[in-house]
Coordinates of C-alpha atoms and ligand atoms in Angstrom, one line a residue:
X28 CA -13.8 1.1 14.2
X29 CA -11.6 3.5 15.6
X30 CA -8.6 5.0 13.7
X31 CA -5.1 4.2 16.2
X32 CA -2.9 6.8 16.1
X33 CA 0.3 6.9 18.4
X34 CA -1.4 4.0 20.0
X35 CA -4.6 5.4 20.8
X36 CA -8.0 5.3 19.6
X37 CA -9.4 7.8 17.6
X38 CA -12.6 8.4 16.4
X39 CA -14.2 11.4 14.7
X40 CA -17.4 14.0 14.9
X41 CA -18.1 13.0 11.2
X42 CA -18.7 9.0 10.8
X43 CA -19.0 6.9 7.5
X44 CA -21.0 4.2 7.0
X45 CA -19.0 0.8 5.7
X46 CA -21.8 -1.4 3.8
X47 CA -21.5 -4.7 2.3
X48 CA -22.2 -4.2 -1.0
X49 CA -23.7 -7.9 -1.4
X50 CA -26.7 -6.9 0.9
X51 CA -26.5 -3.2 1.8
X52 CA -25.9 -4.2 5.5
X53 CA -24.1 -1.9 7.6
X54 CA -20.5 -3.5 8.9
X55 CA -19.2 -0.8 11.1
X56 CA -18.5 3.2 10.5
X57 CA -15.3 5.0 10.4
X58 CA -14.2 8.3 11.5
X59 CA -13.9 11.1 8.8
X60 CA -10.3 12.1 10.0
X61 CA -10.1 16.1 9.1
X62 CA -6.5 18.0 9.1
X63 CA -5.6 18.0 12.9
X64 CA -5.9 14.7 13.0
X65 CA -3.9 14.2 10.0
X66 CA -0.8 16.3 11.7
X67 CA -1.6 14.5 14.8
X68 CA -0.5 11.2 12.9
X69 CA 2.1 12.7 11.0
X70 CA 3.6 14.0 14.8
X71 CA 2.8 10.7 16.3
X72 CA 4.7 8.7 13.7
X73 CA 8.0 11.1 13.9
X74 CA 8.2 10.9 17.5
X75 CA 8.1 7.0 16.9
X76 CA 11.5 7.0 14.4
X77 CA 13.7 7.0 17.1
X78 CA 12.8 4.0 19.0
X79 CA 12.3 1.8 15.9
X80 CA 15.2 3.0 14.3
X81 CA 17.0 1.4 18.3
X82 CA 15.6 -1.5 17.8
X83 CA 17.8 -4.1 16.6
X84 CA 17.6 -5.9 12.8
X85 CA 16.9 -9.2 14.8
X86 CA 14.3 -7.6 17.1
X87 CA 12.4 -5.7 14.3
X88 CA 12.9 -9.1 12.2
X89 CA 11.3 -11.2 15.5
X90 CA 8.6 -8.7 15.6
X91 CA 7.4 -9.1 11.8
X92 CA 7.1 -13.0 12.3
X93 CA 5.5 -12.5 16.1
X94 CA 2.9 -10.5 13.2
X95 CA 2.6 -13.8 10.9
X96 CA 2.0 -15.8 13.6
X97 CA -0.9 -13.4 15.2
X98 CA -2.4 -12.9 11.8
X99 CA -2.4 -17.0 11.0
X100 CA -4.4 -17.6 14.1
X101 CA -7.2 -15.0 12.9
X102 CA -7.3 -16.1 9.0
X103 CA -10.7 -16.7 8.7
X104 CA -12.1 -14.2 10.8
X105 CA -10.5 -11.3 8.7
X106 CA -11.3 -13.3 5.7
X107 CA -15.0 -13.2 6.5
X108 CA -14.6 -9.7 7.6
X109 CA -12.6 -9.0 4.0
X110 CA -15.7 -10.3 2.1
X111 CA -18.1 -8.3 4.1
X112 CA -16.6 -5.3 3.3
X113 CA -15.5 -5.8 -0.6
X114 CA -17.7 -8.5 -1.6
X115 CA -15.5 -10.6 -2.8
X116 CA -16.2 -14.6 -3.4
X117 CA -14.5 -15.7 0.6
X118 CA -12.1 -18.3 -1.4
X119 CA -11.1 -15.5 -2.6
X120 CA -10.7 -13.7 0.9
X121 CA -8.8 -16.5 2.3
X122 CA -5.9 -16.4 -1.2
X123 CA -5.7 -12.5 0.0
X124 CA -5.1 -13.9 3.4
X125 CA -2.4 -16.7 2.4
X126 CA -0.8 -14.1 0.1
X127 CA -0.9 -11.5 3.0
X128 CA 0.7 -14.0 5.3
X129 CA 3.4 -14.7 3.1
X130 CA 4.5 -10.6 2.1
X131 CA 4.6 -10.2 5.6
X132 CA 7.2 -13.3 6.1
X133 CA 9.1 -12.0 3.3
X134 CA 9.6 -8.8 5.0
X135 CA 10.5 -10.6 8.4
X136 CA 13.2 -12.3 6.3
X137 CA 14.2 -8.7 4.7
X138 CA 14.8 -6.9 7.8
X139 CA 17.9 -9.1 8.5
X140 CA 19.0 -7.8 4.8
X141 CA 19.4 -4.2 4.9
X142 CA 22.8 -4.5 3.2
X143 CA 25.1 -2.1 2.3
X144 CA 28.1 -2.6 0.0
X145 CA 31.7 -1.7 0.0
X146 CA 33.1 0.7 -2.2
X147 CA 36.1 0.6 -4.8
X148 CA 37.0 4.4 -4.4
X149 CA 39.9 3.6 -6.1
X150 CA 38.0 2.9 -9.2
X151 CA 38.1 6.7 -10.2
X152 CA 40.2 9.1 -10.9
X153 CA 42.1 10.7 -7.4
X154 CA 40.5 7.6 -5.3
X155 CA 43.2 5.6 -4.2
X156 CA 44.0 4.6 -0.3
X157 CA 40.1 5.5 0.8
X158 CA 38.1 2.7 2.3
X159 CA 34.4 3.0 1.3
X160 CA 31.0 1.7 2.3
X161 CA 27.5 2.5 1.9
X162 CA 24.5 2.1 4.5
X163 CA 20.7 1.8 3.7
X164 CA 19.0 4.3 6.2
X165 CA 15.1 4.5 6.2
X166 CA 13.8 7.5 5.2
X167 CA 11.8 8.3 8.0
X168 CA 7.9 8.5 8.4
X169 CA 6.0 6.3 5.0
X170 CA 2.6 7.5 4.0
X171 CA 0.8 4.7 2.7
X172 CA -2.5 5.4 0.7
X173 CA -4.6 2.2 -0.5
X174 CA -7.3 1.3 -2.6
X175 CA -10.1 -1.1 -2.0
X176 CA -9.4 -4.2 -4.7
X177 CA -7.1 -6.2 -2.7
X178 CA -6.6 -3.7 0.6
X179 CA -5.4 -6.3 2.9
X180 CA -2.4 -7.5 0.9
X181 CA -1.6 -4.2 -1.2
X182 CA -1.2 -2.4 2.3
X183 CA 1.1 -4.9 3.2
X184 CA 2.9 -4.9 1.1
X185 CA 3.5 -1.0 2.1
X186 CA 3.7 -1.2 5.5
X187 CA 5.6 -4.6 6.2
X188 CA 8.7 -3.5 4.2
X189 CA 8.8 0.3 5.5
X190 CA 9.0 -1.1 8.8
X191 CA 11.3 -4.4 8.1
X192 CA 13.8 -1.0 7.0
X193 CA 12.6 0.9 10.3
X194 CA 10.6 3.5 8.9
X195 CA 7.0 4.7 11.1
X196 CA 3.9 4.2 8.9
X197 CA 0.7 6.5 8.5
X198 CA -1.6 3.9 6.9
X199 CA -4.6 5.8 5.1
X200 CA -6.9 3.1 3.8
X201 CA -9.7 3.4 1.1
X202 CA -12.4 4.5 2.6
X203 CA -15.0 1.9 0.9
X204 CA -13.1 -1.0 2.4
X205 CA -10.9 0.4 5.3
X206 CA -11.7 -2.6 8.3
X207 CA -9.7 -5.4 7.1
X208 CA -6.6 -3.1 6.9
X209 CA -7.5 -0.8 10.2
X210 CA -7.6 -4.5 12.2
X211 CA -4.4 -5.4 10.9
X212 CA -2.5 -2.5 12.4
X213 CA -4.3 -2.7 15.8
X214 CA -2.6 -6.4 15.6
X215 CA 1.0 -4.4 14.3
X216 CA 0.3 -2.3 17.3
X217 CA 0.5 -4.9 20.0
X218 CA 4.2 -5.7 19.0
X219 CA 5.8 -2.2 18.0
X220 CA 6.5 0.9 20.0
X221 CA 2.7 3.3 19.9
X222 CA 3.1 5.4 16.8
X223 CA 5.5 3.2 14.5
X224 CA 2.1 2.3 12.6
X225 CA -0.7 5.0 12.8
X226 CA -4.0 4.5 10.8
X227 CA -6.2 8.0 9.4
X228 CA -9.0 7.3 7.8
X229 CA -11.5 10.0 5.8
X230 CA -11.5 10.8 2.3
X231 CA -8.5 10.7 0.2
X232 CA -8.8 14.2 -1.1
X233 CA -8.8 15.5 2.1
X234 CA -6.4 13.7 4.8
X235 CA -4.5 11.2 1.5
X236 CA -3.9 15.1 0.1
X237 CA -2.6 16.6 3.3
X238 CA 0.1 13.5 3.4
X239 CA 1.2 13.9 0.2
X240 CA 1.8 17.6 1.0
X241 CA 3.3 17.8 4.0
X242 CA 7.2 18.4 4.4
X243 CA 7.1 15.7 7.2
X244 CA 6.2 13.0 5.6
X245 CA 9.1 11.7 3.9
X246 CA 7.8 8.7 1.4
X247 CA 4.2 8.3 -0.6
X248 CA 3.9 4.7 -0.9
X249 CA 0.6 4.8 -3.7
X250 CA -1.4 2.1 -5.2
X251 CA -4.7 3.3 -7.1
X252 CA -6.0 4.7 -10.4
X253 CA -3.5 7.1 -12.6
X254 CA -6.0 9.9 -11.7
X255 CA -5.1 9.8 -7.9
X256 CA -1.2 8.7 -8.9
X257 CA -0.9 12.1 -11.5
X258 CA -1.9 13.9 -8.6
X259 CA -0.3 12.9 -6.3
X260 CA 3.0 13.2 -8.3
X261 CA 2.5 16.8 -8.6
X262 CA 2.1 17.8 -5.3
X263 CA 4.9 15.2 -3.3
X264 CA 7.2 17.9 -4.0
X265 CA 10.6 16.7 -3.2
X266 CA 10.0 13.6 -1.2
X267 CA 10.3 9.6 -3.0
X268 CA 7.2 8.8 -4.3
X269 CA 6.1 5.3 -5.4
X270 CA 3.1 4.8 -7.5
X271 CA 1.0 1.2 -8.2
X272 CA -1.2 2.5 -10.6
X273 CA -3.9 1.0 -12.9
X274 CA -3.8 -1.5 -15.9
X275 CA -5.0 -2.1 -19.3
X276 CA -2.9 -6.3 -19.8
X277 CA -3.5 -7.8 -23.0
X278 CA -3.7 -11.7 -23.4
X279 CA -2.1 -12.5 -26.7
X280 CA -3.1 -15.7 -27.9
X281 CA -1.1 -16.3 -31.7
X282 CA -2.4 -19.3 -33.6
X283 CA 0.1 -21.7 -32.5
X284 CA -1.3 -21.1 -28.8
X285 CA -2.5 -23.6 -26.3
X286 CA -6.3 -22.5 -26.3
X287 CA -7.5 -24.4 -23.8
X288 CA -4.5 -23.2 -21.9
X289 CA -5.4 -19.6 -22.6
X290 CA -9.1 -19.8 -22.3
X291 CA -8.2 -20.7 -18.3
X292 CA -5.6 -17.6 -18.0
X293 CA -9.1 -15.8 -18.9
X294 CA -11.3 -16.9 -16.9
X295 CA -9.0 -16.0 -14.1
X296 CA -7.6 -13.1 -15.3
X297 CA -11.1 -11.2 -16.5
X298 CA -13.5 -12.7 -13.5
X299 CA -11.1 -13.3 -10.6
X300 CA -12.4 -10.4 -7.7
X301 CA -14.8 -9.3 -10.5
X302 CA -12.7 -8.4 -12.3
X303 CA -11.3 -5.4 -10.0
X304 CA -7.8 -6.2 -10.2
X305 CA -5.1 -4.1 -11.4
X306 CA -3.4 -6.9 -13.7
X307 CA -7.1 -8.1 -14.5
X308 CA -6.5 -9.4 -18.4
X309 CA -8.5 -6.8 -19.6
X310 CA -8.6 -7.0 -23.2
X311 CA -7.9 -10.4 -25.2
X312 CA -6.0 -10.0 -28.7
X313 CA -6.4 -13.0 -30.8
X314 CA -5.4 -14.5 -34.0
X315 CA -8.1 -14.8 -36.8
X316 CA -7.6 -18.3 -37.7
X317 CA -8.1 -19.5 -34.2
X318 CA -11.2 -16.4 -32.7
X319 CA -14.1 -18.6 -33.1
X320 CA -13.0 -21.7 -31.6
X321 CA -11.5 -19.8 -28.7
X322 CA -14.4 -17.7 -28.0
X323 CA -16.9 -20.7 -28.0
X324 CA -14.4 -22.2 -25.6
X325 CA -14.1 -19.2 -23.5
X326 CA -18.2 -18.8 -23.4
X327 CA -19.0 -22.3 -22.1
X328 CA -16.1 -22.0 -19.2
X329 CA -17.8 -18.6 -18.5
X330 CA -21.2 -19.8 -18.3
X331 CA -20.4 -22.0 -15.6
X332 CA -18.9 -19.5 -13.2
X333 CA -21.4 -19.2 -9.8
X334 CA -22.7 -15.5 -8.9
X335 CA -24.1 -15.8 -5.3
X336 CA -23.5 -14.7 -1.8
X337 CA -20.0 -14.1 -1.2
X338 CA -19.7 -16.0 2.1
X339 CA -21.0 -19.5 0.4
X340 CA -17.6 -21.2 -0.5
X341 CA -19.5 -22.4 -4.0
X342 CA -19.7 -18.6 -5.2
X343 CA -16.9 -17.8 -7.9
X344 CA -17.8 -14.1 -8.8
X345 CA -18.8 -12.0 -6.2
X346 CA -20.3 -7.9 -6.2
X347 CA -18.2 -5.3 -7.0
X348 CA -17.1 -2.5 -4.6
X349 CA -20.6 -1.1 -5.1
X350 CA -23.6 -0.5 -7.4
X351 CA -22.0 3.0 -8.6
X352 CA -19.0 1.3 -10.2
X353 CA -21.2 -1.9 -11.7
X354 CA -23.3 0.9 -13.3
X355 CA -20.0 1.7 -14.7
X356 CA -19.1 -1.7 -16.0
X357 CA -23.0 -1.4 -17.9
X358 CA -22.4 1.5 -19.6
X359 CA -19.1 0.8 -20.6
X360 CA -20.3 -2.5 -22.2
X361 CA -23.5 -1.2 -23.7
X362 CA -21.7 1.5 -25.7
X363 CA -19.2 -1.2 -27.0
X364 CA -22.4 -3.0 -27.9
X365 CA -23.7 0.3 -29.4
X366 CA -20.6 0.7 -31.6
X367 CA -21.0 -2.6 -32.9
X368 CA -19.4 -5.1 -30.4
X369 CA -21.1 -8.3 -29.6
X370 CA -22.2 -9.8 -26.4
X371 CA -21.5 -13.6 -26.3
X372 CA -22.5 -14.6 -22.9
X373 CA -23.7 -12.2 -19.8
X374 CA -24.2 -8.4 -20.2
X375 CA -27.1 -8.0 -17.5
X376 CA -26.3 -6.4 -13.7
X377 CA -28.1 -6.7 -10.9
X378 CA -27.4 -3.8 -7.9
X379 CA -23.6 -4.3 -7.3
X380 CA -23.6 -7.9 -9.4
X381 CA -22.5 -7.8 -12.8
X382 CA -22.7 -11.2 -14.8
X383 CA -19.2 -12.3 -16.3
X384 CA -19.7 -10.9 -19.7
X385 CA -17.6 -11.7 -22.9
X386 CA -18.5 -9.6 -25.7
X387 CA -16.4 -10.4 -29.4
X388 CA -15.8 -8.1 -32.4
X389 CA -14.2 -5.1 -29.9
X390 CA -12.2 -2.5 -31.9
X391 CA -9.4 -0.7 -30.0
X392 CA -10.8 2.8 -30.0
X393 CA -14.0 1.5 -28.0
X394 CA -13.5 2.9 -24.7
X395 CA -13.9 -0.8 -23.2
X396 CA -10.0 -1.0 -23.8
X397 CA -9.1 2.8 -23.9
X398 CA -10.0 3.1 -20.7
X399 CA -9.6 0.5 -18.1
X400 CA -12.4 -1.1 -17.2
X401 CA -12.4 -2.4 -13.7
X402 CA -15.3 -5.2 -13.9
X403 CA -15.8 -8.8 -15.1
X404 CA -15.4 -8.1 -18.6
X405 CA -13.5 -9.8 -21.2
X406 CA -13.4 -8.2 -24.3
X407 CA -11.9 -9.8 -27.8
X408 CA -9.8 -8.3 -30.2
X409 CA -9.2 -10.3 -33.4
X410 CA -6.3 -9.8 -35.3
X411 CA -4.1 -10.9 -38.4
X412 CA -0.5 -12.0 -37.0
X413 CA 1.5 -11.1 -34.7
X414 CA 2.7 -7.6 -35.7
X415 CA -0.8 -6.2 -35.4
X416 CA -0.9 -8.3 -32.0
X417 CA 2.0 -6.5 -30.6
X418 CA 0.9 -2.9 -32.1
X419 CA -2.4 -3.6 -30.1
X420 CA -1.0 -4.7 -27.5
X421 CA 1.4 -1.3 -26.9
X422 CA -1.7 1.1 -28.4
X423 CA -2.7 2.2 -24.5
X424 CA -1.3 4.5 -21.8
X425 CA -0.7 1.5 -19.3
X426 CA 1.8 -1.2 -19.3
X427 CA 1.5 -2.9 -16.2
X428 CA 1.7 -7.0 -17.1
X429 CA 1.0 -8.7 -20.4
X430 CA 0.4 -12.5 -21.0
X431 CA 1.2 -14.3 -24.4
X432 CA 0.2 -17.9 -25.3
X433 CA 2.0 -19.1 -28.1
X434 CA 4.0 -22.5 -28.6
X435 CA 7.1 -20.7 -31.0
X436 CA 10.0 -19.5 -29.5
X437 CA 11.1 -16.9 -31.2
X438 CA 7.2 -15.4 -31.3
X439 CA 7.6 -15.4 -27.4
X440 CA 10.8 -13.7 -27.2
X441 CA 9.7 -11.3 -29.4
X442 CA 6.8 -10.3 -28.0
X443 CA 8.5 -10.4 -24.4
X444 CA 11.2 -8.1 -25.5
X445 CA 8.9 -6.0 -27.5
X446 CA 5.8 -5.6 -25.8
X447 CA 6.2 -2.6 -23.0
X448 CA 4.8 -3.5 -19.5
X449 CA 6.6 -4.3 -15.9
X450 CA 5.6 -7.6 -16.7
X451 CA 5.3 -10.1 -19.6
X452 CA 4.6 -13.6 -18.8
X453 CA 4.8 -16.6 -21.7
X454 CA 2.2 -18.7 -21.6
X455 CA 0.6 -17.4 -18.6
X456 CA -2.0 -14.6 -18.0
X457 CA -0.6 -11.4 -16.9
X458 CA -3.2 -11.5 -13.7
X459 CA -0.2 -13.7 -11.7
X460 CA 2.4 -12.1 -9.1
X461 CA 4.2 -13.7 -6.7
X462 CA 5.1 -11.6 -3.3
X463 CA 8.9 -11.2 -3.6
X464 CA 8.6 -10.7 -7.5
X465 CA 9.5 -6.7 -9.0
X466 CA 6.4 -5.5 -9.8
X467 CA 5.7 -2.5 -11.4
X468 CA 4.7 -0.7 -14.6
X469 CA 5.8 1.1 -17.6
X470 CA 4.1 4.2 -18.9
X471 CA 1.0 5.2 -16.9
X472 CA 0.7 2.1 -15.1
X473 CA 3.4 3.4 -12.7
X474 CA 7.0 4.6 -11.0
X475 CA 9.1 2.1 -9.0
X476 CA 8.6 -1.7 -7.6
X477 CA 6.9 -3.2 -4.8
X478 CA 7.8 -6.3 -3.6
X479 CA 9.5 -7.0 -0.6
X480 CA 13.2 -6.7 -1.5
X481 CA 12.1 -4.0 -4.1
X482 CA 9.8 -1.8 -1.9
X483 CA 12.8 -2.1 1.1
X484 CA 15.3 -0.2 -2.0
X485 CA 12.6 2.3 -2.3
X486 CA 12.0 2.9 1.3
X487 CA 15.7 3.5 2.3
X488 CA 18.3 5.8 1.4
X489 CA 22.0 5.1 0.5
X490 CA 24.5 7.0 2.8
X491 CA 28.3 6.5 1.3
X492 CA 31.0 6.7 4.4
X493 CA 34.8 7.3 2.9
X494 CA 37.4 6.8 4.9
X495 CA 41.0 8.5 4.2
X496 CA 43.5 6.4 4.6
X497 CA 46.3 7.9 3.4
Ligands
NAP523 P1 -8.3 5.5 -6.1 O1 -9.7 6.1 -6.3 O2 -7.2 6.2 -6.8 O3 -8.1 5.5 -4.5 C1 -6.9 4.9 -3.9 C2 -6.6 5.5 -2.6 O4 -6.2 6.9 -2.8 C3 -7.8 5.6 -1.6 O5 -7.3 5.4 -0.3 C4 -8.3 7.0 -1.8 O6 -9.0 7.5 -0.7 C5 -7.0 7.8 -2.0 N1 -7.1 9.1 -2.6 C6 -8.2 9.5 -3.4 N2 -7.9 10.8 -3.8 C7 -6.7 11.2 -3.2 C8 -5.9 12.3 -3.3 N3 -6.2 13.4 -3.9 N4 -4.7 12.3 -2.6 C9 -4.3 11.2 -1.9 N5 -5.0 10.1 -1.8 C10 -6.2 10.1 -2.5 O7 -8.3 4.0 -6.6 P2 -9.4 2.9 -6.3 O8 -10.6 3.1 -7.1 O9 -9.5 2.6 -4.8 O10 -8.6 1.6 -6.9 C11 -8.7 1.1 -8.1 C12 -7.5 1.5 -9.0 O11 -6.3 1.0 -8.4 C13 -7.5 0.8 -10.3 O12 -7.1 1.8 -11.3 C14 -6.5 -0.3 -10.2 O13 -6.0 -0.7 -11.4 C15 -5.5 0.3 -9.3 N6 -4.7 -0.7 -8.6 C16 -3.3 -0.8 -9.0 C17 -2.6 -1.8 -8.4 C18 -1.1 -1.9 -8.7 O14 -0.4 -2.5 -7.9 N7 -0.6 -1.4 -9.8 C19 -3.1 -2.6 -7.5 C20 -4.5 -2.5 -7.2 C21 -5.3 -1.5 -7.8 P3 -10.7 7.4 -0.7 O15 -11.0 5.9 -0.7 O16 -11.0 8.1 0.6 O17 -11.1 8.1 -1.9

């Protein structure tokens, strides 16, 4: 597939192969995009700010839903197309979709919502007889870089809220899984002025790099790993810069939890997208009293998840991106296991597969939860009440979401308020997130919010007109 920049189709001397990682077949290539191509976006998608920024709220806001509408009618064939490429169970394809569909309503809704706010001059010292207002004005040309777990949706929810405030859009998407997204902005294409969405596609160090860097790019909209998102933060320089980042969620469950209850919230949180989502529950802190009934529980839901071609609607755990990072997932498990962790039920890979594996008696300095591991793992911490709960919970760099399953009041609000993520849901696994919702971490995990209304506040500048009156 060609990338589209100022409307036209681009391709490359250098191509990369796209493979499905369930069978190795190829899907398509893409063109490895080198620096002139790069400034040709970047060029492309200024000379597009003026006529978006013409267009009216109601037009830009018509636009957006003529986008829903187009992208309804094709659900299942970029679904199918979305589990090709990322191997992801195509139940699971078709949520992305639904979820995709909906971020993109919420930002046709936004676009009539680009409020400003009057004033009260008069509030300070030497303000009296002005009339004040501010206006939200975009920013100008968004750079949004993507990574491969959920591309469809996370790009999304980049591009539909820079354009719903009227800024162009360079769109470089991860280059293991760059289709879905490059299909969708051909479809953007067919209702906006050539240039206001531009795709690049090559390898992030290169042309992701060169957007970060360059002094006409005026926004890095980032979701990835806190390697890429350290990075990039150095080098942005003076322009806005939000970063989606990676996660390390605990599920608390305290003794006076609902196991059954939290036993579910694992099964989704650890194995959903095998287990390659940012607010994945990626380690599991439990009580003592309570471990060994939980963890029998846990094992016999686990068992009866379905490994298997991702395109047969009965498969619930799909490949990951491909056999490189399940090699990772191994290692990371078997030197758990050689430091004296446990494996309950799964353990074994197979090329890009890797079983849904819960492994008991972890310790918090095993790298399994240092580091966050992005496969279907679910490791158990056991602890002795609720202080060493919360302690484990904060021990990590990331703070992204947190779930806690409890049944007391006062334990809930205590670990909401003292627990330090984006995100802490009670009784609820922290792998949830609806499309309007802040979202967002603390600490590594993250700087600023996505979600529609959220992503339009950090996409748009505040301009403050005062008028003298006296
Ligand atoms: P990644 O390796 O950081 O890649 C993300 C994107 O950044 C890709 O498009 C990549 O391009 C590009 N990139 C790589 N190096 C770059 C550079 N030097 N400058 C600019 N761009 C560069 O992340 P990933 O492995 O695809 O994704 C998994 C990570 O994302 C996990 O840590 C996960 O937790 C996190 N994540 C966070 C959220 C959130 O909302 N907080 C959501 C989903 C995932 P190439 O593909 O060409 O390398």
């Amino acid at each position: 597939m060609d990338m589209l920049i100022g409307g036209k189709h681009i391709t490359s001397d250098d191509l990369e192969e796209v493979k499905n990682p369930y069978n190795g077949e190829l899907i398509d290539t893409i063109p490895i995009a080198h620096l002139q191509t790069a400034d040709l976006a970047i060029q492309k998608a200024n000379e597009a700010k003026e006529k978006l920024q013409e267009m009216s709220a109601f037009k830009v806001s018509n636009k957006l839903f003529n986008v829903v509408s187009k992208l309804q009618e094709k659900r299942e064939e970029f679904a199918e197309l979305l589990t090709k490429e990322v191997g992801k169970p195509i139940n699971e394809s078709l949520v992305e979709l639904d979820r995709s569909i909906e971020t993109l309503k919420l930002a046709a809704e936004e676009a009539k919502r680009i409020y400003g706010e009057s004033v009260p001059l008069d509030a300070g010292l030497n303000g009296k007889g002005f009339f004040a207002f501010t206006q939200r004005l975009p920013l100008g040309v968004v750079a949004a870089i993507t990574p491969f777990n959920y591309p469809l949706n996370l790009t999304i929810h980049k591009i539909a809220p820079a354009i719903a405030c009227k800024n162009t859009v360079i769109v470089k998407p991860p280059t293991e899984a760059p289709l879905t997204v490059m299909k969708f902005c051909e479809l953007l294409n067919e209702e906006f002025p050539d240039g206001v969405v531009n795709t690049v596609t090559g390898y992030g160090s290169e042309v992701g790099d060169y957007l970060v860097t360059s002094p006409d790019v005026n926004k890095i909209s980032f979701t990835g790993s806190v390697t890429t998102g350290m990075m990039i933060s150095q080098k942005a320089g003076m322009k806005k810069v939000t970063l989606e980042l990676g996660g390390n969620d605990p599920l608390i469950l305290l003794k006076d939890g609902d196991i059954d209850k939290a036993v579910k919230g694992v099964i989704n949180g650890a194995f959903l997208n095998a287990g390659q989502v940012c607010m994945g529950v990626k380690r599991i802190i439990v009580e003592e009293e309570i471990a060994e009934e939980f963890s029998e529980k846990l094992v016999f839901e686990t068992e009866k998840l379905v490994m298997g071609n991702p395109l047969d609607s009965k498969t619930t755990l799909g490949t990951l991106i491909s056999e490189k990072a399940a090699i990772q997932v191994e290692e990371a498990v078997n030197n758990a296991v050689r430091d004296g962790a446990k494996i309950l039920t799964g353990g074994k890979r197979d090329g890009a597969f890797y079983e849904a594996t819960v492994i008991d008696d972890v310790t918090t300095s095993m790298d399994l939860v240092v580091r966050e591991t992005f496969g279907p793992v679910a490791p158990i911490i056991h602890v002795n009440d609720i202080d060493e709960a919360i302690d484990v919970a904060n021990a990590t760099e990331y703070g992204l979401q947190a779930g806690v399953f409890t049944s007391d009041y006062a334990s809930a609000m205590r670990c909401a308020s003292e627990i330090e993520a984006g995100t802490v849901f009670i009784n609820k696994q922290s792998t949830f997130r609806t499309d309007n919702m802040p979202f967002g971490g603390f600490k590594n995990s993250g700087v600023g919010k996505e979600g529609i209304k959220y992503a339009v506040g950090e996409m748009t500048k505040t301009k403050l007109i005062g008028l003298n009156l006296r």
